[in-house]
Coordinates of N, CA, C and O in Angstrom, one line a residue:
X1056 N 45.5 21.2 7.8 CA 44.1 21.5 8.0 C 44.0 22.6 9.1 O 44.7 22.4 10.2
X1057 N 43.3 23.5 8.8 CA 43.2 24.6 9.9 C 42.0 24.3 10.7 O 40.9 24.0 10.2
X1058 N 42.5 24.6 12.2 CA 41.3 24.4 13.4 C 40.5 25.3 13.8 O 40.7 26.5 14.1
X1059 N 39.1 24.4 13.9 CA 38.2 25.8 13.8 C 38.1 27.1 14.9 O 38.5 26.6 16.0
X1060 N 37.9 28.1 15.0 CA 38.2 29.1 15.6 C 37.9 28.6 16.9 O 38.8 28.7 17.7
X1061 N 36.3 28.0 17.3 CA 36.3 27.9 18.4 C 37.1 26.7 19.4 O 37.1 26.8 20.7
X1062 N 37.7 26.0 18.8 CA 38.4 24.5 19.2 C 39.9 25.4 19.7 O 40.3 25.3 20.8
X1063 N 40.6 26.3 18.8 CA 41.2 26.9 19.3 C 41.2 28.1 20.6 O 42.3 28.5 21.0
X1064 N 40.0 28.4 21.0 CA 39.9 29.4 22.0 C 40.0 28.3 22.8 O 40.9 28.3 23.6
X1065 N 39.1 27.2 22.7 CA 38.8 26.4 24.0 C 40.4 25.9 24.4 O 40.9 26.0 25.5
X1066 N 41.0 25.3 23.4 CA 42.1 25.4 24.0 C 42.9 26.2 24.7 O 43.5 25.7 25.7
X1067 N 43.0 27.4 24.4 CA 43.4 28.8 25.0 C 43.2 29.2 26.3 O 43.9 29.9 27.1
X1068 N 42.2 28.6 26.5 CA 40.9 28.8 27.6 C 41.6 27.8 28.5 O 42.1 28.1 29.6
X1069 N 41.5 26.5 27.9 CA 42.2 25.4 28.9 C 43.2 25.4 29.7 O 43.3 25.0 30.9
X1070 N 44.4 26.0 28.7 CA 45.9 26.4 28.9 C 46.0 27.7 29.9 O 46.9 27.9 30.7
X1071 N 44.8 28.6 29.7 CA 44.6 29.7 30.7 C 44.6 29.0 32.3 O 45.5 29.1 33.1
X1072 N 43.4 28.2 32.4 CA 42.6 27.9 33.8 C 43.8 26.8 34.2 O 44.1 26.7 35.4
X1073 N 44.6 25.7 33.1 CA 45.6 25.1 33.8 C 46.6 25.8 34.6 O 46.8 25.4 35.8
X1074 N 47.3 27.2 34.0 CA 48.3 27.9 34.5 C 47.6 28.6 35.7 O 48.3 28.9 36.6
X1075 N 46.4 28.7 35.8 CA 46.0 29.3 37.0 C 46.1 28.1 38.1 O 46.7 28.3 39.1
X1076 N 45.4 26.8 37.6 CA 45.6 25.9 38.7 C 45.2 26.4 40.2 O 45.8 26.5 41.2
X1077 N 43.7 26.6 39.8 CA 43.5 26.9 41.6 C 43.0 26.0 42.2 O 42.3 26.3 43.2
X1078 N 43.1 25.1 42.1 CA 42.9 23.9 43.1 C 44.4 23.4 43.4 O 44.5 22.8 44.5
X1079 N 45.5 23.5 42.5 CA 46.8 23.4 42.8 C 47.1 21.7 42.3 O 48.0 21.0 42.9
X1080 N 46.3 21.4 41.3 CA 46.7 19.7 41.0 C 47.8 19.8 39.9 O 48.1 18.7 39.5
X1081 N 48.3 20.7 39.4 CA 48.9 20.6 38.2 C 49.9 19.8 38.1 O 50.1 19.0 37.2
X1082 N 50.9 20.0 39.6 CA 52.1 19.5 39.7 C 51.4 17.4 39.6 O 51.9 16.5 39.0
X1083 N 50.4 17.4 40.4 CA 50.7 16.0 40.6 C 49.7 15.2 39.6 O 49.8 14.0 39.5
X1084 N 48.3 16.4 38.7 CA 47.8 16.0 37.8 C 48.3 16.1 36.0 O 48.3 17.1 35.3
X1085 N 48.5 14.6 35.9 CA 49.1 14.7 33.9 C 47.6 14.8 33.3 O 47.7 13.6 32.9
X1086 N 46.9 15.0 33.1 CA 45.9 15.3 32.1 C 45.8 16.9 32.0 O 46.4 17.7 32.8
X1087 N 44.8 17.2 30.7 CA 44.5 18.8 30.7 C 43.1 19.2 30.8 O 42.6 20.2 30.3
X1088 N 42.4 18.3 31.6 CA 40.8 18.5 31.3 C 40.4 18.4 32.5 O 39.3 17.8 32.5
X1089 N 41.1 19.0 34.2 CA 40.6 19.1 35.1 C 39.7 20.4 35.5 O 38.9 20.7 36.4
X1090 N 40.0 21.1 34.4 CA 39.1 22.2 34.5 C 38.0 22.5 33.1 O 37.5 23.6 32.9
X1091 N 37.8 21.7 32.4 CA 37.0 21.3 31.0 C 35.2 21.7 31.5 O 34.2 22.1 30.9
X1092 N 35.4 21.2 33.2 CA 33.5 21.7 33.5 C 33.7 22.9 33.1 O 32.7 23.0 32.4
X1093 N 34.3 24.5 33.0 CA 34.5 25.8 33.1 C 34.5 26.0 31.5 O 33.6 26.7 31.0
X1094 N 35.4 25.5 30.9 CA 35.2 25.8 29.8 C 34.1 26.5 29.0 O 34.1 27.8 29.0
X1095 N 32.6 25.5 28.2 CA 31.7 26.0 28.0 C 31.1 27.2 28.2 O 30.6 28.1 27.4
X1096 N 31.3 27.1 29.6 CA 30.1 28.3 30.2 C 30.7 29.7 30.6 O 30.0 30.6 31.1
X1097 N 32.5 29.5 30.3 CA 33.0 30.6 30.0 C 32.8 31.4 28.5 O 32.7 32.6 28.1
X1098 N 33.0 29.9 28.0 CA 33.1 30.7 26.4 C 31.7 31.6 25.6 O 31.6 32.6 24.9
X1099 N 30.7 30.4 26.5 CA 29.4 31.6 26.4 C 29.6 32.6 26.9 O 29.4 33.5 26.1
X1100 N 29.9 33.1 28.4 CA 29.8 34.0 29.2 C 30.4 35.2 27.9 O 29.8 36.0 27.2
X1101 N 32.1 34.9 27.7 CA 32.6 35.6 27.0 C 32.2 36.5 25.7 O 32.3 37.7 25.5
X1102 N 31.3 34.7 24.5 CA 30.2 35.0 23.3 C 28.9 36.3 23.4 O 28.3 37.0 22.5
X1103 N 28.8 36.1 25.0 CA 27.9 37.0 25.1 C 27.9 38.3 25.4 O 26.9 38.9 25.6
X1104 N 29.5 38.9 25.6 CA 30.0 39.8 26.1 C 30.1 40.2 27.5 O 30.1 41.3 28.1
X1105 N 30.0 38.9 28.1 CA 30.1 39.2 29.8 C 31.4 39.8 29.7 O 32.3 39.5 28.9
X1106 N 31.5 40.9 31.0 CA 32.4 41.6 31.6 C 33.0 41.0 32.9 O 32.6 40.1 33.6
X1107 N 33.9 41.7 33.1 CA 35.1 41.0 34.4 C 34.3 40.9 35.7 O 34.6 39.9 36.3
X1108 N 33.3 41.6 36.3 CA 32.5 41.6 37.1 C 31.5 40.0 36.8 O 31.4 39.1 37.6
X1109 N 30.7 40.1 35.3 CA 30.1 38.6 35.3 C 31.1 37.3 35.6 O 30.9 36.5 36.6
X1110 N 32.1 37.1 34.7 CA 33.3 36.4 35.0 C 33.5 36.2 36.3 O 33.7 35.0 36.7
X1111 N 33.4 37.3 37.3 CA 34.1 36.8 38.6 C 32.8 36.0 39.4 O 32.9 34.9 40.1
X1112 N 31.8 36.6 39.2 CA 30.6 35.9 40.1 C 30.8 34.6 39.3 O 31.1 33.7 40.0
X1113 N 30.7 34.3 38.2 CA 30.2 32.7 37.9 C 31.3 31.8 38.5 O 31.0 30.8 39.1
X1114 N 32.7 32.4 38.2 CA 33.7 31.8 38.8 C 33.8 31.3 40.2 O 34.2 30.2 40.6
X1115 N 33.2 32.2 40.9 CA 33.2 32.6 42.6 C 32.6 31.6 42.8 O 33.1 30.7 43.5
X1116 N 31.0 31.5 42.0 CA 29.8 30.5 42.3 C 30.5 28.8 42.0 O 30.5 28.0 42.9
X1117 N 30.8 28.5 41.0 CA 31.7 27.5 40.8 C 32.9 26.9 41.4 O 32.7 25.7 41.5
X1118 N 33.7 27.2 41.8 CA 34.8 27.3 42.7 C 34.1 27.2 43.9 O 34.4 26.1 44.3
X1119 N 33.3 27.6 44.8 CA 33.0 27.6 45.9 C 32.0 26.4 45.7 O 32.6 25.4 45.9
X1120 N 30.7 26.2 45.3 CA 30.1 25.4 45.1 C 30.4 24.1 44.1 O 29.9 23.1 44.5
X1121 N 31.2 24.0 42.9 CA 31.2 23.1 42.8 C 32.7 22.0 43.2 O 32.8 20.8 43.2
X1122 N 33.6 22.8 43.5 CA 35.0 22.6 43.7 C 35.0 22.9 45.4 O 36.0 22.8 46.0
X1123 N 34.2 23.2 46.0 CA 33.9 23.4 47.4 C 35.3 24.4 47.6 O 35.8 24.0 48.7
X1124 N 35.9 25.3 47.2 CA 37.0 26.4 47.6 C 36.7 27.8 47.9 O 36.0 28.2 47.0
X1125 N 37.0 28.6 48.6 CA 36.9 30.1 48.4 C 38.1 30.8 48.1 O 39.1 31.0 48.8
X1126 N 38.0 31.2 47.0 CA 39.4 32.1 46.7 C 39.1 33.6 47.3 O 38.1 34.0 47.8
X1127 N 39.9 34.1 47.2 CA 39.3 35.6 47.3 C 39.0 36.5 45.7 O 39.5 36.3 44.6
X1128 N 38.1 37.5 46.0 CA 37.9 37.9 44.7 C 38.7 38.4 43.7 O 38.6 38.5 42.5
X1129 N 39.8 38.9 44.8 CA 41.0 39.5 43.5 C 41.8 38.1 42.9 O 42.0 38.1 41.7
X1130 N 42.1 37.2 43.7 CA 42.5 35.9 42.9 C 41.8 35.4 41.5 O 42.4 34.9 40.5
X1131 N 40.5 35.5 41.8 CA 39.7 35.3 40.7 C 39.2 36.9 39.7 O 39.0 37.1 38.5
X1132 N 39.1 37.7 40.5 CA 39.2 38.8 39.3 C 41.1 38.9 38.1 O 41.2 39.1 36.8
X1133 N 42.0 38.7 38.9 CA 43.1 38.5 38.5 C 42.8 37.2 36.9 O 43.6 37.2 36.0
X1134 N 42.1 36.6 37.0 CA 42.4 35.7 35.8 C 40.7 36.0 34.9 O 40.5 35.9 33.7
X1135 N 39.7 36.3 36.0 CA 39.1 37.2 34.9 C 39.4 38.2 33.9 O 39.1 38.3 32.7
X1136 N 40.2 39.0 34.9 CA 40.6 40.3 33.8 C 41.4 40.0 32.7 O 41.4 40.5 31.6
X1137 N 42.3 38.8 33.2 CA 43.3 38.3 31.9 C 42.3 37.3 30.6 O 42.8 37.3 29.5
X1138 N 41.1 36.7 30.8 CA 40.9 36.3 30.3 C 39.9 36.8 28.9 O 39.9 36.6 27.7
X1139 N 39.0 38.0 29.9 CA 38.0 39.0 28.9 C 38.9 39.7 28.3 O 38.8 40.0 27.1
X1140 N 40.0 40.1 29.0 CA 41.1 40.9 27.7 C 41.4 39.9 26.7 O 40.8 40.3 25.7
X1141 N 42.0 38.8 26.6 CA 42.1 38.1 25.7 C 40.9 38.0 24.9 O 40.8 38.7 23.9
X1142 N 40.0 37.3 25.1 CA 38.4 37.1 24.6 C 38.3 38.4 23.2 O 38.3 38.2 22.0
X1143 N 38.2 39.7 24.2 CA 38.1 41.0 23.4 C 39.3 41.0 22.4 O 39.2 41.0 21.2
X1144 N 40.3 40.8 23.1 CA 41.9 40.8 21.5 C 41.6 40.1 20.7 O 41.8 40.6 19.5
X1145 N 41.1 38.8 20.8 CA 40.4 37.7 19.8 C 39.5 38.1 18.7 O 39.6 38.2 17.5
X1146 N 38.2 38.5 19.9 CA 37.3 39.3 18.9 C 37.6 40.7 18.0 O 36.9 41.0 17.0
X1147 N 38.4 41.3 18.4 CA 38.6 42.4 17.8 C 39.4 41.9 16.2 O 39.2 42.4 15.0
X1148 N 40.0 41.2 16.5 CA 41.1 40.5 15.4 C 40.3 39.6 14.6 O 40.8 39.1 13.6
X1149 N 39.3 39.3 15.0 CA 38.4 38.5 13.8 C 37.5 38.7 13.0 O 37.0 38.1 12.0
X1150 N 37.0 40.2 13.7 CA 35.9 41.1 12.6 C 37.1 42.1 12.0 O 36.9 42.4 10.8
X1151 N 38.0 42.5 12.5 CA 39.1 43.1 11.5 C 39.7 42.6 9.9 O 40.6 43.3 9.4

């Protein structure tokens, strides 16, 4: 049985924000859903055609406020840019 398009991004998405690991629990956390609050409100951001500049503010705002952290912005522009590229490779490849 094939999974539906979006169950697969969210995954994608997950496996993304794990390997970033910016809170740094990976090594000592076994689950995959310490970053599952971001999810959603990425994939909308993404659905809606947010750009690397929207990505970085929501990120910024989240991370600091709800994870109490400040990254700096190239840290989080760095996995924005990786992620809207992806997003766009996706989308290009599914109306093709």
């Amino acid at each position: 049985m094939m999974q539906h398009p979006i169950r697969t991004r969210m995954r994608v998405v997950r496996q993304m924000l794990n390997e970033w690991d910016f809170i740094g629990v990976g090594k000592f956390y076994t689950g995959d859903d310490e970053y599952d609050c971001l999810l959603g409100p990425l994939l909308a951001r993404f659905a809606s055609g947010a750009n690397v500049d929207d990505v970085v503010g929501f990120l910024r705002e989240e991370i600091e406020g709800h994870f109490g952290l400040e990254l700096t912005d190239t840290e989080i522009a760095t996995f924005a840019v990786r992620t809207v590229a992806w997003w766009q490779d996706e989308e290009s490849r599914s109306t093709a």
